[in-house]
């Protein structure tokens, strides 16, 4: 943790530190409480009871039934199980899937894989503000469309799509609807039942639990969603995700949900205030602009274009500040953000953009530090000459 205390961390959308209370809750399950919840002895069954309680708590947090939750290693796996599971299970109806060009790579690359297997994917474009056009979606849905997949909040820009409306529209046109809600769960209230989604994914390490735990919500009420299993073995998780349960992860995720449900409003107030004060200061600098919709946006994220600058150079010059110029994945290759390009930014502007993603451990001092540093850099690093 020493490292964390010395830096101003603005990369919460790529991962969060573990909340100390989450760590306390999970530690006994890494030590004394190690039994396999599938074991029939009393020790195993006592752990199974804890898993059951955790599952109820997590389900309750997104207003789902415990039987509607499948534990996975994270959002990427949940997304793979959902999209491939639907594709295989419903392929007699057709082979068409609709998603959006600004989705996370976990969705885009899973769809690419299905394209190689004979599926047809429509990648919806977005408007300059990052929002999809519902008319375009409606026109894209066909009788052979199995699934529409649209993320809840974008990891790079924070842009929030109208998920309830999109789910309704998809259903009216006869398609299933899934949402990657990894950047929404834990930050804002999510009611899977009210949203009317069929499938919803989220991840522990984006909400102050550890890496390696996530969940997939699979609707069982009303129209049951059928998924063909992609991972075979002992038949855990209703046969949809075999493998010994990650008990410490499940306990941690439940604790993270409990904390989020109690502190969400407070976090929203303090984090949005910090984010807004950051933006007020940065937008006073010349040649700065916001990427994404001002209104339909999650409160912790700000994606700003510093026109004429090189974001990578800027980030490299900020030694004790953790920032991102795109998503965290595949950062060995320097490519402009596919999200910003889809929103109509040119390559130069995409390369000039920085994502600030804030979290509950950020302080006013962090904000002052980053503003000061960016002022220095943009004033001494004028690339117009
Ligand atoms: C982080 C993230 C993922 C991947 O989650 P993992 O749990 O790391 O697999 C997927 N979608 C979005 C929107 C994300 O932010």
Coordinates of C-alpha atoms and ligand atoms in Angstrom, one line a residue:
X1 CA 0.0 0.0 0.0
X2 CA 3.0 2.4 0.4
X3 CA 3.0 3.0 -3.3
X4 CA -0.7 3.9 -3.3
X5 CA -0.3 6.5 -0.5
X6 CA 2.4 8.3 -2.4
X7 CA 0.5 8.8 -5.6
X8 CA -2.6 10.6 -6.7
X9 CA -4.6 7.8 -8.2
X10 CA -7.1 8.7 -11.0
X11 CA -7.4 5.3 -12.6
X12 CA -10.3 3.8 -10.7
X13 CA -12.0 2.7 -13.9
X14 CA -9.2 0.3 -14.7
X15 CA -9.1 -1.1 -11.1
X16 CA -9.7 0.0 -7.5
X17 CA -7.8 -0.8 -4.4
X18 CA -9.5 -3.2 -2.0
X19 CA -11.5 -1.6 0.7
X20 CA -9.9 -2.6 4.0
X21 CA -13.3 -3.8 5.3
X22 CA -13.5 -6.1 2.3
X23 CA -10.1 -7.4 3.0
X24 CA -11.0 -8.1 6.6
X25 CA -14.1 -10.0 5.5
X26 CA -12.3 -12.2 3.0
X27 CA -9.1 -13.0 4.9
X28 CA -10.6 -15.8 7.1
X29 CA -11.7 -17.5 3.9
X30 CA -8.1 -17.6 2.6
X31 CA -7.0 -19.1 5.9
X32 CA -9.1 -21.1 8.4
X33 CA -12.3 -21.2 6.4
X34 CA -10.8 -22.8 3.4
X35 CA -13.1 -25.8 2.8
X36 CA -14.7 -26.5 -0.6
X37 CA -18.3 -25.5 -0.4
X38 CA -19.2 -28.5 -2.6
X39 CA -17.8 -30.9 0.0
X40 CA -20.6 -32.8 1.9
X41 CA -18.8 -32.7 5.3
X42 CA -19.9 -30.2 7.9
X43 CA -16.9 -28.0 7.3
X44 CA -17.7 -27.8 3.6
X45 CA -21.4 -27.2 4.3
X46 CA -20.7 -24.4 6.8
X47 CA -18.7 -22.6 4.0
X48 CA -21.5 -23.4 1.5
X49 CA -23.9 -21.6 3.9
X50 CA -21.6 -18.5 3.8
X51 CA -21.6 -18.6 0.0
X52 CA -25.4 -18.8 0.0
X53 CA -25.7 -15.8 2.2
X54 CA -23.2 -13.9 0.1
X55 CA -25.1 -14.8 -3.1
X56 CA -28.3 -13.5 -1.5
X57 CA -26.7 -10.3 -0.6
X58 CA -25.1 -9.7 -4.0
X59 CA -28.4 -10.7 -5.8
X60 CA -30.3 -8.3 -3.5
X61 CA -27.9 -5.5 -4.3
X62 CA -28.9 -5.6 -8.0
X63 CA -32.5 -6.7 -7.3
X64 CA -32.1 -10.2 -8.7
X65 CA -32.9 -13.6 -7.3
X66 CA -29.9 -15.6 -6.0
X67 CA -30.6 -18.3 -8.7
X68 CA -30.1 -15.6 -11.3
X69 CA -26.4 -15.1 -10.4
X70 CA -23.4 -17.0 -11.9
X71 CA -20.0 -16.3 -10.3
X72 CA -17.2 -15.9 -12.7
X73 CA -13.6 -14.7 -12.6
X74 CA -14.6 -11.2 -13.7
X75 CA -16.5 -9.3 -16.3
X76 CA -14.6 -10.6 -19.2
X77 CA -15.5 -14.2 -18.5
X78 CA -19.1 -13.2 -17.7
X79 CA -19.4 -11.4 -21.0
X80 CA -17.9 -14.5 -22.9
X81 CA -20.3 -16.9 -21.1
X82 CA -23.3 -14.6 -21.9
X83 CA -22.6 -13.8 -25.6
X84 CA -21.3 -17.2 -26.6
X85 CA -23.9 -18.9 -24.5
X86 CA -26.8 -17.0 -26.2
X87 CA -25.2 -17.4 -29.7
X88 CA -25.0 -21.2 -29.3
X89 CA -28.3 -21.7 -27.5
X90 CA -30.4 -19.6 -29.9
X91 CA -28.6 -20.2 -33.2
X92 CA -31.6 -22.0 -34.7
X93 CA -33.4 -18.6 -34.6
X94 CA -30.6 -16.8 -36.5
X95 CA -27.0 -15.7 -36.4
X96 CA -27.2 -11.9 -36.0
X97 CA -26.0 -9.9 -33.0
X98 CA -26.0 -6.2 -32.4
X99 CA -23.5 -4.3 -30.3
X100 CA -21.8 -0.8 -30.3
X101 CA -18.4 0.3 -31.6
X102 CA -17.6 1.9 -28.2
X103 CA -18.0 -1.3 -26.2
X104 CA -15.2 -2.7 -24.0
X105 CA -12.8 -5.1 -25.9
X106 CA -14.3 -8.0 -23.9
X107 CA -17.5 -7.6 -25.9
X108 CA -15.9 -6.5 -29.2
X109 CA -13.4 -9.4 -29.3
X110 CA -16.0 -12.0 -28.3
X111 CA -18.2 -10.7 -31.2
X112 CA -15.1 -10.9 -33.5
X113 CA -14.7 -14.5 -32.5
X114 CA -18.3 -15.2 -33.3
X115 CA -17.8 -13.6 -36.7
X116 CA -15.2 -16.1 -37.5
X117 CA -17.7 -18.8 -36.6
X118 CA -20.3 -17.6 -39.0
X119 CA -22.2 -15.0 -37.0
X120 CA -23.0 -11.6 -38.4
X121 CA -22.4 -8.7 -36.1
X122 CA -23.7 -5.1 -36.5
X123 CA -21.6 -2.5 -34.7
X124 CA -23.7 0.5 -34.1
X125 CA -22.0 3.9 -34.4
X126 CA -22.4 6.5 -31.8
X127 CA -23.1 10.2 -32.0
X128 CA -20.4 12.8 -31.1
X129 CA -21.5 12.7 -27.5
X130 CA -21.0 8.9 -27.3
X131 CA -24.7 8.0 -27.2
X132 CA -26.3 5.6 -29.6
X133 CA -29.2 6.6 -31.8
X134 CA -32.3 4.5 -30.8
X135 CA -33.7 4.8 -34.3
X136 CA -30.6 3.3 -35.7
X137 CA -30.8 0.5 -33.3
X138 CA -34.5 -0.1 -34.1
X139 CA -33.6 -0.3 -37.8
X140 CA -30.7 -2.7 -37.2
X141 CA -32.8 -5.3 -35.4
X142 CA -34.0 -8.1 -37.7
X143 CA -36.0 -11.2 -37.3
X144 CA -32.8 -13.2 -37.0
X145 CA -31.3 -10.9 -34.3
X146 CA -30.5 -13.0 -31.2
X147 CA -29.0 -10.4 -28.9
X148 CA -28.4 -6.7 -28.5
X149 CA -25.5 -5.8 -26.2
X150 CA -25.0 -2.2 -25.0
X151 CA -22.8 -1.3 -22.1
X152 CA -24.3 0.7 -19.2
X153 CA -21.5 3.2 -18.5
X154 CA -18.5 3.6 -20.8
X155 CA -15.2 2.9 -19.1
X156 CA -13.4 5.6 -21.0
X157 CA -15.9 8.5 -21.1
X158 CA -18.4 7.5 -18.5
X159 CA -21.3 8.0 -21.0
X160 CA -24.4 6.3 -19.8
X161 CA -26.7 4.8 -22.4
X162 CA -30.5 4.7 -21.8
X163 CA -30.5 1.0 -20.9
X164 CA -34.1 0.6 -19.8
X165 CA -35.3 2.0 -23.1
X166 CA -32.9 -0.1 -25.1
X167 CA -33.9 -3.3 -23.3
X168 CA -37.6 -2.5 -24.0
X169 CA -36.9 -1.7 -27.6
X170 CA -34.9 -4.9 -28.1
X171 CA -37.7 -7.0 -26.5
X172 CA -40.4 -5.4 -28.7
X173 CA -38.3 -6.4 -31.7
X174 CA -37.9 -9.9 -30.4
X175 CA -34.2 -9.9 -29.3
X176 CA -32.6 -10.6 -26.0
X177 CA -30.8 -7.7 -24.3
X178 CA -27.5 -7.8 -22.4
X179 CA -25.6 -5.0 -20.7
X180 CA -22.0 -4.8 -19.5
X181 CA -22.6 -2.9 -16.3
X182 CA -19.0 -3.1 -15.0
X183 CA -18.7 0.6 -14.6
X184 CA -22.1 1.1 -13.1
X185 CA -22.6 -1.6 -10.4
X186 CA -21.3 -0.2 -7.1
X187 CA -21.4 3.4 -8.4
X188 CA -25.1 3.9 -9.0
X189 CA -28.2 2.0 -8.1
X190 CA -28.8 -0.9 -10.4
X191 CA -32.1 -2.8 -10.5
X192 CA -31.8 -5.6 -13.0
X193 CA -35.4 -6.5 -12.8
X194 CA -36.7 -3.0 -13.3
X195 CA -34.2 -2.4 -16.2
X196 CA -35.7 -5.4 -17.9
X197 CA -32.3 -6.8 -19.0
X198 CA -31.8 -10.4 -19.8
X199 CA -28.1 -10.5 -19.0
X200 CA -25.9 -8.2 -17.0
X201 CA -22.2 -8.4 -16.1
X202 CA -20.1 -6.8 -13.4
X203 CA -16.7 -7.2 -11.7
X204 CA -15.3 -7.1 -8.1
X205 CA -12.1 -5.2 -8.8
X206 CA -14.0 -2.2 -10.2
X207 CA -15.9 -1.8 -6.9
X208 CA -13.3 -2.2 -4.2
X209 CA -13.1 -6.0 -4.1
X210 CA -10.2 -7.9 -5.5
X211 CA -9.3 -9.0 -8.9
X212 CA -10.6 -12.4 -10.0
X213 CA -14.2 -12.3 -9.0
X214 CA -17.2 -11.2 -11.1
X215 CA -20.8 -12.1 -11.8
X216 CA -23.3 -12.7 -14.5
X217 CA -26.9 -12.0 -14.0
X218 CA -29.1 -14.4 -16.1
X219 CA -32.8 -13.6 -16.1
X220 CA -35.0 -16.4 -14.8
X221 CA -38.2 -14.4 -14.1
X222 CA -40.7 -14.2 -16.9
X223 CA -38.8 -15.2 -20.1
X224 CA -36.0 -17.5 -18.9
X225 CA -32.7 -17.0 -20.7
X226 CA -31.1 -20.2 -21.9
X227 CA -27.3 -20.3 -22.2
X228 CA -25.2 -23.1 -23.6
X229 CA -22.4 -23.7 -21.2
X230 CA -18.9 -22.7 -22.4
X231 CA -16.9 -24.1 -19.5
X232 CA -17.4 -27.8 -18.6
X233 CA -16.5 -29.7 -15.5
X234 CA -18.1 -30.4 -12.1
X235 CA -21.4 -28.6 -13.0
X236 CA -21.1 -25.7 -10.6
X237 CA -23.2 -22.6 -11.0
X238 CA -26.1 -24.5 -12.5
X239 CA -23.8 -26.1 -15.0
X240 CA -23.0 -22.7 -16.5
X241 CA -19.5 -22.2 -15.0
X242 CA -17.8 -25.3 -13.7
X243 CA -14.9 -24.9 -11.3
X244 CA -14.5 -24.8 -7.5
X245 CA -16.0 -21.5 -6.3
X246 CA -13.8 -18.6 -5.5
X247 CA -15.0 -18.4 -1.9
X248 CA -12.8 -15.5 -0.7
X249 CA -13.8 -13.6 -3.8
X250 CA -17.5 -14.2 -3.3
X251 CA -17.3 -13.1 0.3
X252 CA -15.4 -10.0 -0.8
X253 CA -17.9 -9.2 -3.5
X254 CA -20.8 -9.5 -1.0
X255 CA -19.0 -7.1 1.4
X256 CA -18.2 -4.7 -1.4
X257 CA -22.0 -4.7 -2.3
X258 CA -22.9 -4.1 1.4
X259 CA -20.6 -1.2 1.7
X260 CA -21.7 0.3 -1.7
X261 CA -25.3 0.1 -0.8
X262 CA -24.7 2.0 2.4
X263 CA -22.3 4.5 1.1
X264 CA -23.2 5.0 -2.6
X265 CA -25.0 8.3 -2.1
X266 CA -22.2 9.7 0.0
X267 CA -19.6 8.6 -2.6
X268 CA -21.7 10.1 -5.4
X269 CA -21.8 13.5 -3.6
X270 CA -18.1 13.7 -2.7
X271 CA -16.7 12.2 -5.9
X272 CA -18.9 14.2 -8.3
X273 CA -17.9 17.3 -6.4
X274 CA -14.2 16.5 -6.8
X275 CA -14.7 15.6 -10.5
X276 CA -16.6 18.9 -11.1
X277 CA -14.0 21.0 -9.4
X278 CA -11.3 19.3 -11.5
X279 CA -13.2 20.1 -14.7
X280 CA -13.9 23.7 -13.7
X281 CA -10.1 24.2 -13.3
X282 CA -9.0 22.3 -16.4
X283 CA -11.5 23.9 -18.7
X284 CA -10.0 27.3 -17.8
X285 CA -6.9 26.2 -19.8
X286 CA -6.9 27.0 -23.5
X287 CA -7.7 24.2 -26.0
X288 CA -9.5 21.9 -23.6
X289 CA -12.8 20.2 -24.3
X290 CA -14.9 17.3 -22.9
X291 CA -15.2 14.0 -24.7
X292 CA -18.7 12.6 -24.0
X293 CA -22.1 13.8 -23.0
X294 CA -22.1 16.3 -20.1
X295 CA -25.4 15.1 -18.8
X296 CA -25.6 11.4 -19.4
X297 CA -22.4 10.5 -17.7
X298 CA -21.3 8.6 -14.6
X299 CA -20.1 11.0 -11.9
X300 CA -16.5 9.7 -11.4
X301 CA -15.3 10.0 -15.0
X302 CA -14.0 12.8 -17.0
X303 CA -12.4 12.4 -20.4
X304 CA -10.7 15.6 -21.6
X305 CA -9.0 16.5 -24.8
X306 CA -5.9 18.7 -24.5
X307 CA -5.8 19.7 -28.1
X308 CA -2.3 19.9 -29.6
X309 CA -0.8 17.8 -26.7
X310 CA 0.4 14.2 -26.6
X311 CA -1.4 12.6 -23.7
X312 CA 1.2 9.8 -23.4
X313 CA 4.0 12.4 -23.0
X314 CA 1.9 14.2 -20.4
X315 CA 1.1 11.1 -18.5
X316 CA 4.8 10.1 -18.6
X317 CA 5.8 13.5 -17.1
X318 CA 3.4 13.1 -14.1
X319 CA 5.5 10.8 -11.9
X320 CA 3.2 10.5 -8.9
X321 CA -0.1 10.7 -10.7
X322 CA -1.9 7.6 -12.2
X323 CA -3.8 8.6 -15.3
X324 CA -4.9 6.8 -18.4
X325 CA -5.2 7.7 -22.1
X326 CA -7.6 4.9 -23.0
X327 CA -8.5 1.6 -21.5
X328 CA -6.0 -0.3 -19.5
X329 CA -5.9 -3.3 -21.7
X330 CA -3.3 -3.9 -24.5
X331 CA -1.4 -0.8 -23.6
X332 CA 1.9 -2.2 -25.0
X333 CA 0.7 -1.0 -28.3
X334 CA 0.1 2.7 -28.7
X335 CA -3.2 3.0 -30.5
X336 CA -5.7 5.8 -30.4
X337 CA -8.7 5.0 -28.3
X338 CA -11.4 3.1 -30.4
X339 CA -14.0 4.8 -28.2
X340 CA -12.9 8.3 -29.0
X341 CA -12.4 7.5 -32.7
X342 CA -16.0 6.1 -32.8
X343 CA -17.2 9.4 -31.3
X344 CA -15.7 11.2 -34.3
X345 CA -12.4 12.4 -32.9
X346 CA -9.4 12.5 -35.2
X347 CA -6.4 10.5 -34.3
X348 CA -4.5 13.6 -33.0
X349 CA -7.4 14.6 -30.7
X350 CA -7.7 11.0 -29.5
X351 CA -4.0 10.9 -28.7
X352 CA -4.4 14.3 -26.9
X353 CA -7.1 13.0 -24.6
X354 CA -6.8 11.9 -20.9
X355 CA -9.2 9.9 -18.8
X356 CA -9.6 10.9 -15.2
X357 CA -11.5 8.3 -13.3
X358 CA -12.0 9.1 -9.6
X359 CA -12.9 7.0 -6.6
X360 CA -13.7 7.1 -3.0
X361 CA -10.1 7.5 -1.7
X362 CA -9.4 10.6 -3.8
X363 CA -8.9 13.9 -1.8
X364 CA -9.0 17.6 -2.6
X365 CA -5.2 17.5 -2.5
X366 CA -5.1 14.9 -5.3
X367 CA -7.2 17.3 -7.4
X368 CA -4.9 20.2 -6.6
X369 CA -1.8 18.1 -7.4
X370 CA -3.1 17.0 -10.8
X371 CA -4.3 20.5 -11.8
X372 CA -1.0 22.1 -10.8
X373 CA 1.0 19.5 -12.8
X374 CA -1.2 19.7 -15.9
X375 CA -1.0 23.5 -15.9
X376 CA 2.8 23.3 -15.7
X377 CA 3.0 20.7 -18.5
X378 CA 0.6 22.4 -20.9
X379 CA 2.3 25.7 -20.5
X380 CA 5.9 24.4 -21.0
X381 CA 5.0 21.8 -23.6
X382 CA 3.3 23.9 -26.2
X383 CA 3.3 21.8 -29.3
X384 CA 1.8 24.4 -31.6
X385 CA 5.1 25.9 -32.6
Ligands
LIG1 C1 -12.9 -3.6 -16.6 C2 -14.0 -3.8 -17.5 C3 -14.3 -5.0 -18.1 C4 -13.4 -6.3 -17.8 O1 -13.5 -6.6 -16.4 P1 -12.6 -7.8 -15.8 O2 -13.3 -8.1 -14.5 O3 -11.3 -7.1 -15.6 O4 -12.5 -8.9 -16.7 C5 -15.3 -5.1 -18.9 N1 -16.1 -4.1 -19.2 C6 -15.9 -2.9 -18.7 C7 -16.8 -1.8 -19.0 C8 -14.8 -2.7 -17.8 O5 -14.6 -1.5 -17.3

